[in-house]
mmCIF file of C-alpha atoms in Angstrom:
data_model
loop_
_atom_site.group_PDB
_atom_site.id
_atom_site.type_symbol
_atom_site.label_atom_id
_atom_site.label_comp_id
_atom_site.label_asym_id
_atom_site.label_seq_id
_atom_site.Cartn_x
_atom_site.Cartn_y
_atom_site.Cartn_z
ATOM 1 C CA UNK A 1 -0.111 0.003 0.016
ATOM 2 C CA UNK A 2 1.259 3.466 -0.833
ATOM 3 C CA UNK A 3 0.829 5.614 2.286
ATOM 4 C CA UNK A 4 -0.053 9.380 1.877
ATOM 5 C CA UNK A 5 3.331 10.743 2.837
ATOM 6 C CA UNK A 6 6.116 12.728 1.121
ATOM 7 C CA UNK A 7 7.811 9.562 0.116
ATOM 8 C CA UNK A 8 4.849 8.844 -2.185
ATOM 9 C CA UNK A 9 2.927 12.041 -2.818
ATOM 10 C CA UNK A 10 3.929 15.781 -2.919
ATOM 11 C CA UNK A 11 0.516 16.898 -3.696
ATOM 12 C CA UNK A 12 -3.145 16.118 -4.512
ATOM 13 C CA UNK A 13 -5.060 14.892 -6.465
ATOM 14 C CA UNK A 14 -4.569 11.388 -4.738
ATOM 15 C CA UNK A 15 -4.978 8.216 -6.809
ATOM 16 C CA UNK A 16 -3.448 4.719 -6.225
ATOM 17 C CA UNK A 17 -0.883 5.244 -8.910
ATOM 18 C CA UNK A 18 0.119 8.889 -7.942
ATOM 19 C CA UNK A 19 0.295 9.969 -11.543
ATOM 20 C CA UNK A 20 -2.448 12.534 -11.164
ATOM 21 C CA UNK A 21 -0.748 14.599 -8.496
ATOM 22 C CA UNK A 22 -0.249 18.103 -9.646
ATOM 23 C CA UNK A 23 3.436 18.040 -8.430
ATOM 24 C CA UNK A 24 5.436 14.804 -9.043
ATOM 25 C CA UNK A 25 8.015 13.927 -6.403
ATOM 26 C CA UNK A 26 11.519 15.194 -6.707
ATOM 27 C CA UNK A 27 14.405 15.681 -6.553
ATOM 28 C CA UNK A 28 13.991 18.381 -9.267
ATOM 29 C CA UNK A 29 16.778 19.973 -11.333
ATOM 30 C CA UNK A 30 16.335 23.419 -12.694
ATOM 31 C CA UNK A 31 17.844 24.771 -15.943
ATOM 32 C CA UNK A 32 17.389 28.490 -16.108
ATOM 33 C CA UNK A 33 18.169 30.963 -18.779
ATOM 34 C CA UNK A 34 17.390 34.799 -18.761
ATOM 35 C CA UNK A 35 18.042 38.284 -17.533
ATOM 36 C CA UNK A 36 19.196 39.454 -14.186
ATOM 37 C CA UNK A 37 19.997 42.763 -12.498
ATOM 38 C CA UNK A 38 21.862 43.667 -9.436
ATOM 39 C CA UNK A 39 21.435 46.984 -7.621
ATOM 40 C CA UNK A 40 20.834 48.577 -4.265
ATOM 41 C CA UNK A 41 17.417 49.785 -2.854
ATOM 42 C CA UNK A 42 16.632 51.890 0.122
ATOM 43 C CA UNK A 43 17.304 49.614 3.218
ATOM 44 C CA UNK A 44 14.798 51.316 5.453
ATOM 45 C CA UNK A 45 12.150 50.955 2.539
ATOM 46 C CA UNK A 46 13.058 47.203 2.260
ATOM 47 C CA UNK A 47 11.916 46.680 5.848
ATOM 48 C CA UNK A 48 8.340 46.843 4.428
ATOM 49 C CA UNK A 49 8.829 43.551 2.706
ATOM 50 C CA UNK A 50 11.306 41.727 5.000
ATOM 51 C CA UNK A 51 9.699 40.350 8.073
ATOM 52 C CA UNK A 52 11.467 39.927 11.374
ATOM 53 C CA UNK A 53 13.567 38.199 12.474
ATOM 54 C CA UNK A 54 15.394 38.787 9.194
ATOM 55 C CA UNK A 55 17.349 41.976 9.007
ATOM 56 C CA UNK A 56 18.026 43.940 5.901
ATOM 57 C CA UNK A 57 21.802 44.396 5.523
ATOM 58 C CA UNK A 58 22.794 47.082 3.001
ATOM 59 C CA UNK A 59 19.949 47.242 0.475
ATOM 60 C CA UNK A 60 21.461 44.811 -2.031
ATOM 61 C CA UNK A 61 18.850 43.453 -4.480
ATOM 62 C CA UNK A 62 18.948 40.938 -7.300
ATOM 63 C CA UNK A 63 16.067 40.502 -9.672
ATOM 64 C CA UNK A 64 15.560 38.350 -12.785
ATOM 65 C CA UNK A 65 13.128 37.406 -15.581
ATOM 66 C CA UNK A 66 13.854 33.913 -16.786
ATOM 67 C CA UNK A 67 12.760 30.694 -18.501
ATOM 68 C CA UNK A 68 13.035 27.529 -16.658
ATOM 69 C CA UNK A 69 13.224 23.805 -17.744
ATOM 70 C CA UNK A 70 12.948 21.229 -14.981
ATOM 71 C CA UNK A 71 13.368 17.444 -14.545
ATOM 72 C CA UNK A 72 12.694 14.861 -12.001
ATOM 73 C CA UNK A 73 13.362 11.212 -12.260
ATOM 74 C CA UNK A 74 9.762 10.730 -10.920
ATOM 75 C CA UNK A 75 8.357 12.781 -13.817
ATOM 76 C CA UNK A 76 10.353 11.249 -16.783
ATOM 77 C CA UNK A 77 7.061 10.369 -18.687
ATOM 78 C CA UNK A 78 6.281 14.115 -18.813
ATOM 79 C CA UNK A 79 9.309 14.870 -20.892
ATOM 80 C CA UNK A 80 7.478 13.203 -23.904
ATOM 81 C CA UNK A 81 3.899 13.145 -23.032
ATOM 82 C CA UNK A 82 3.391 16.528 -21.274
ATOM 83 C CA UNK A 83 6.416 18.652 -21.798
ATOM 84 C CA UNK A 84 4.595 21.832 -21.029
ATOM 85 C CA UNK A 85 4.411 20.714 -17.305
ATOM 86 C CA UNK A 86 8.212 20.876 -17.206
ATOM 87 C CA UNK A 87 8.989 24.428 -18.354
ATOM 88 C CA UNK A 88 7.709 27.765 -17.323
ATOM 89 C CA UNK A 89 8.756 31.480 -17.021
ATOM 90 C CA UNK A 90 9.693 33.194 -13.656
ATOM 91 C CA UNK A 91 10.411 36.461 -12.223
ATOM 92 C CA UNK A 92 11.685 37.178 -8.736
ATOM 93 C CA UNK A 93 13.312 39.557 -6.375
ATOM 94 C CA UNK A 94 16.039 38.641 -3.721
ATOM 95 C CA UNK A 95 17.120 40.862 -0.837
ATOM 96 C CA UNK A 96 20.350 40.368 1.049
ATOM 97 C CA UNK A 97 19.410 39.762 4.764
ATOM 98 C CA UNK A 98 21.033 38.579 7.943
ATOM 99 C CA UNK A 99 19.707 36.061 10.370
ATOM 100 C CA UNK A 100 21.531 34.311 13.212
ATOM 101 C CA UNK A 101 24.878 35.662 12.241
ATOM 102 C CA UNK A 102 24.582 34.396 8.586
ATOM 103 C CA UNK A 103 23.864 36.192 5.350
ATOM 104 C CA UNK A 104 21.019 35.055 3.152
ATOM 105 C CA UNK A 105 19.332 35.775 -0.143
ATOM 106 C CA UNK A 106 15.542 36.293 1.011
ATOM 107 C CA UNK A 107 12.856 36.037 -1.584
ATOM 108 C CA UNK A 108 9.884 38.372 -0.940
ATOM 109 C CA UNK A 109 8.244 38.065 -4.315
ATOM 110 C CA UNK A 110 8.207 35.407 -7.057
ATOM 111 C CA UNK A 111 5.907 34.782 -10.083
ATOM 112 C CA UNK A 112 5.468 32.020 -12.529
ATOM 113 C CA UNK A 113 3.158 31.055 -15.380
ATOM 114 C CA UNK A 114 2.685 27.411 -14.406
ATOM 115 C CA UNK A 115 0.418 25.714 -11.912
ATOM 116 C CA UNK A 116 2.984 22.928 -11.364
ATOM 117 C CA UNK A 117 5.743 25.376 -10.535
ATOM 118 C CA UNK A 118 3.295 27.525 -8.437
ATOM 119 C CA UNK A 119 2.536 24.725 -6.033
ATOM 120 C CA UNK A 120 5.942 23.118 -5.992
ATOM 121 C CA UNK A 121 7.321 26.431 -4.962
ATOM 122 C CA UNK A 122 4.737 27.099 -2.335
ATOM 123 C CA UNK A 123 5.429 23.752 -0.711
ATOM 124 C CA UNK A 124 8.912 24.987 0.239
ATOM 125 C CA UNK A 125 8.251 28.688 0.773
ATOM 126 C CA UNK A 126 8.854 30.409 -2.432
ATOM 127 C CA UNK A 127 6.197 33.143 -2.534
ATOM 128 C CA UNK A 128 4.822 32.451 -6.000
ATOM 129 C CA UNK A 129 2.030 34.033 -7.851
ATOM 130 C CA UNK A 130 0.696 33.396 -11.351
ATOM 131 C CA UNK A 131 1.577 36.180 -13.758
ATOM 132 C CA UNK A 132 2.280 36.790 -17.544
ATOM 133 C CA UNK A 133 6.118 36.738 -18.175
ATOM 134 C CA UNK A 134 8.087 37.506 -21.209
ATOM 135 C CA UNK A 135 11.849 37.970 -22.109
ATOM 136 C CA UNK A 136 14.083 38.157 -25.157
ATOM 137 C CA UNK A 137 15.149 34.762 -26.311
ATOM 138 C CA UNK A 138 18.137 33.789 -28.292
ATOM 139 C CA UNK A 139 18.500 31.078 -31.024
ATOM 140 C CA UNK A 140 21.698 29.736 -32.635
ATOM 141 C CA UNK A 141 20.313 30.350 -36.117
ATOM 142 C CA UNK A 142 18.726 33.874 -35.659
ATOM 143 C CA UNK A 143 21.131 36.541 -37.046
ATOM 144 C CA UNK A 144 22.198 39.013 -34.343
ATOM 145 C CA UNK A 145 20.767 36.852 -31.639
ATOM 146 C CA UNK A 146 22.694 33.709 -31.859
ATOM 147 C CA UNK A 147 24.517 34.137 -28.622
ATOM 148 C CA UNK A 148 25.488 36.598 -25.903
ATOM 149 C CA UNK A 149 27.789 39.296 -27.117
ATOM 150 C CA UNK A 150 29.020 42.758 -26.504
ATOM 151 C CA UNK A 151 26.322 45.279 -27.620
ATOM 152 C CA UNK A 152 23.421 42.933 -27.501
ATOM 153 C CA UNK A 153 20.170 44.533 -25.867
ATOM 154 C CA UNK A 154 17.656 42.377 -24.136
ATOM 155 C CA UNK A 155 14.518 42.911 -22.058
ATOM 156 C CA UNK A 156 11.753 41.273 -20.036
ATOM 157 C CA UNK A 157 8.830 41.996 -17.860
ATOM 158 C CA UNK A 158 6.385 40.509 -15.421
ATOM 159 C CA UNK A 159 2.587 41.564 -15.726
ATOM 160 C CA UNK A 160 -0.145 40.555 -13.399
ATOM 161 C CA UNK A 161 -3.871 41.717 -12.687
ATOM 162 C CA UNK A 162 -3.759 44.466 -15.434
ATOM 163 C CA UNK A 163 -0.418 45.935 -14.301
ATOM 164 C CA UNK A 164 3.140 45.596 -15.629
ATOM 165 C CA UNK A 165 4.852 44.926 -12.322
ATOM 166 C CA UNK A 166 8.421 45.536 -13.377
ATOM 167 C CA UNK A 167 10.787 45.448 -16.365
ATOM 168 C CA UNK A 168 14.477 44.519 -16.802
ATOM 169 C CA UNK A 169 16.508 45.741 -19.661
ATOM 170 C CA UNK A 170 20.160 44.677 -20.247
ATOM 171 C CA UNK A 171 22.872 45.971 -22.667
ATOM 172 C CA UNK A 172 25.755 43.461 -22.708
ATOM 173 C CA UNK A 173 29.264 44.897 -22.476
ATOM 174 C CA UNK A 174 31.373 41.661 -22.930
ATOM 175 C CA UNK A 175 31.753 38.660 -25.049
ATOM 176 C CA UNK A 176 33.305 36.706 -22.205
ATOM 177 C CA UNK A 177 31.319 34.924 -19.562
ATOM 178 C CA UNK A 178 31.821 34.569 -15.852
ATOM 179 C CA UNK A 179 30.841 31.765 -13.410
ATOM 180 C CA UNK A 180 29.126 33.848 -10.765
ATOM 181 C CA UNK A 181 26.042 35.892 -10.108
ATOM 182 C CA UNK A 182 25.389 38.372 -7.333
ATOM 183 C CA UNK A 183 23.696 36.813 -4.349
ATOM 184 C CA UNK A 184 22.302 33.652 -6.055
ATOM 185 C CA UNK A 185 25.733 31.922 -6.219
ATOM 186 C CA UNK A 186 27.109 33.523 -2.930
ATOM 187 C CA UNK A 187 24.340 32.987 -0.140
ATOM 188 C CA UNK A 188 21.878 30.294 0.872
ATOM 189 C CA UNK A 189 18.347 31.201 0.429
ATOM 190 C CA UNK A 190 15.921 32.188 3.233
ATOM 191 C CA UNK A 191 12.295 31.327 2.702
ATOM 192 C CA UNK A 192 9.068 31.930 4.582
ATOM 193 C CA UNK A 193 7.009 28.879 4.575
ATOM 194 C CA UNK A 194 3.641 29.911 5.974
ATOM 195 C CA UNK A 195 0.167 28.153 5.714
ATOM 196 C CA UNK A 196 -2.563 29.636 7.932
ATOM 197 C CA UNK A 197 -4.789 27.537 9.885
ATOM 198 C CA UNK A 198 -8.056 29.010 8.561
ATOM 199 C CA UNK A 199 -10.541 27.156 10.931
ATOM 200 C CA UNK A 200 -10.515 26.037 14.534
ATOM 201 C CA UNK A 201 -8.546 22.896 15.045
ATOM 202 C CA UNK A 202 -6.428 23.453 11.909
ATOM 203 C CA UNK A 203 -2.612 23.919 12.289
ATOM 204 C CA UNK A 204 -0.831 26.935 11.232
ATOM 205 C CA UNK A 205 2.510 26.189 9.608
ATOM 206 C CA UNK A 206 5.103 29.113 10.324
ATOM 207 C CA UNK A 207 8.687 28.139 9.372
ATOM 208 C CA UNK A 208 11.676 30.123 8.316
ATOM 209 C CA UNK A 209 13.747 27.935 6.068
ATOM 210 C CA UNK A 210 17.347 27.864 5.008
ATOM 211 C CA UNK A 211 17.738 26.394 1.500
ATOM 212 C CA UNK A 212 21.147 25.188 0.285
ATOM 213 C CA UNK A 213 21.492 24.919 -3.439
ATOM 214 C CA UNK A 214 24.333 23.947 -5.854
ATOM 215 C CA UNK A 215 24.512 26.315 -8.905
ATOM 216 C CA UNK A 216 26.602 26.156 -11.990
ATOM 217 C CA UNK A 217 26.586 29.427 -13.807
ATOM 218 C CA UNK A 218 27.660 31.116 -17.076
ATOM 219 C CA UNK A 219 26.885 34.890 -17.054
ATOM 220 C CA UNK A 220 27.502 37.883 -19.242
ATOM 221 C CA UNK A 221 27.589 41.165 -17.665
ATOM 222 C CA UNK A 222 26.498 44.678 -18.866
ATOM 223 C CA UNK A 223 24.485 47.779 -17.970
ATOM 224 C CA UNK A 224 21.014 47.195 -16.541
ATOM 225 C CA UNK A 225 17.915 48.995 -16.080
ATOM 226 C CA UNK A 226 15.097 48.025 -13.663
ATOM 227 C CA UNK A 227 11.808 49.853 -13.792
ATOM 228 C CA UNK A 228 9.599 48.898 -10.783
ATOM 229 C CA UNK A 229 5.862 49.798 -10.869
ATOM 230 C CA UNK A 230 4.170 47.291 -8.776
ATOM 231 C CA UNK A 231 0.356 46.636 -8.743
ATOM 232 C CA UNK A 232 -2.677 46.866 -6.613
ATOM 233 C CA UNK A 233 -1.878 43.315 -5.229
ATOM 234 C CA UNK A 234 1.993 43.427 -5.535
ATOM 235 C CA UNK A 235 3.619 46.147 -3.283
ATOM 236 C CA UNK A 236 6.977 46.447 -5.065
ATOM 237 C CA UNK A 237 7.648 50.138 -4.323
ATOM 238 C CA UNK A 238 10.382 49.459 -1.803
ATOM 239 C CA UNK A 239 12.396 47.394 -4.248
ATOM 240 C CA UNK A 240 13.013 50.404 -6.674
ATOM 241 C CA UNK A 241 16.671 50.931 -7.435
ATOM 242 C CA UNK A 242 18.500 53.960 -5.678
ATOM 243 C CA UNK A 243 21.821 53.119 -7.295
ATOM 244 C CA UNK A 244 23.237 52.085 -10.736
ATOM 245 C CA UNK A 245 22.145 48.734 -12.060
ATOM 246 C CA UNK A 246 24.506 46.014 -13.399
ATOM 247 C CA UNK A 247 22.780 43.641 -15.881
ATOM 248 C CA UNK A 248 23.243 40.108 -16.812
ATOM 249 C CA UNK A 249 22.250 37.519 -19.274
ATOM 250 C CA UNK A 250 22.819 34.038 -17.670
ATOM 251 C CA UNK A 251 22.395 30.352 -17.803
ATOM 252 C CA UNK A 252 22.118 28.462 -14.570
ATOM 253 C CA UNK A 253 21.854 24.800 -13.557
ATOM 254 C CA UNK A 254 20.284 24.643 -10.137
ATOM 255 C CA UNK A 255 20.087 21.722 -7.598
ATOM 256 C CA UNK A 256 18.655 21.987 -4.083
ATOM 257 C CA UNK A 257 21.118 20.264 -1.603
ATOM 258 C CA UNK A 258 19.364 20.741 1.650
ATOM 259 C CA UNK A 259 16.507 22.454 3.442
ATOM 260 C CA UNK A 260 16.160 22.971 7.191
ATOM 261 C CA UNK A 261 13.920 24.899 9.601
ATOM 262 C CA UNK A 262 16.005 27.685 11.299
ATOM 263 C CA UNK A 263 13.299 29.684 12.961
ATOM 264 C CA UNK A 264 9.807 31.318 12.655
ATOM 265 C CA UNK A 265 8.419 34.511 11.242
ATOM 266 C CA UNK A 266 7.671 37.240 13.804
ATOM 267 C CA UNK A 267 6.143 39.906 11.804
ATOM 268 C CA UNK A 268 6.966 43.597 11.027
#
């Protein structure tokens, strides 16, 4: 008998075979391509989107707009039969924070355009919402857009609920790649895993997670621009740049190596 546990199911719907679950079991590998930008925001303003006990350090922020292709050995059939369940687009912000004497990349906002990715992320604390996401894509046979190169201009945006939430624009300044990205290859992630007990007798889950990941990166650097507008249900004003912006085009292979509970959210 297959018991209802993380060893057999990561999500509903439940059937004997488990093949109807929205999120197949991991481990998952993520192949990511897209645009990123590094800058500083007002540290005092960032406290509006960073809950205690996390502490904003110096206002460093990294944002991206990317395409993601995923794979799990427990979802190999989907590669052929339902490949659209294995790729999606994603946008996110990361803020450098301190907790317990360690530095982390805390994610206050993330958007995707796939229900599989939405639920898979929520299970471990990624604060995902559904959105419309687009970015410039390269192709090895498209003249002028065969590969990252000096002078290439690229852009992307995230839009939701009638508003364009933010845009990223990058003008590359180098033909040579680097193997690092700000924050994403330097610090573990800090995530807020919270599920409210919405009725008497239900349990509220309130966990501050440390997520360790292994990342292989190839990135090209340039001048960036980040335009943050926000929306009625997406309070992004505190994430607006107050410094120059460094832009990136990058490829990244990401594997999660460990997740542990390090505390609880306290509020603002």
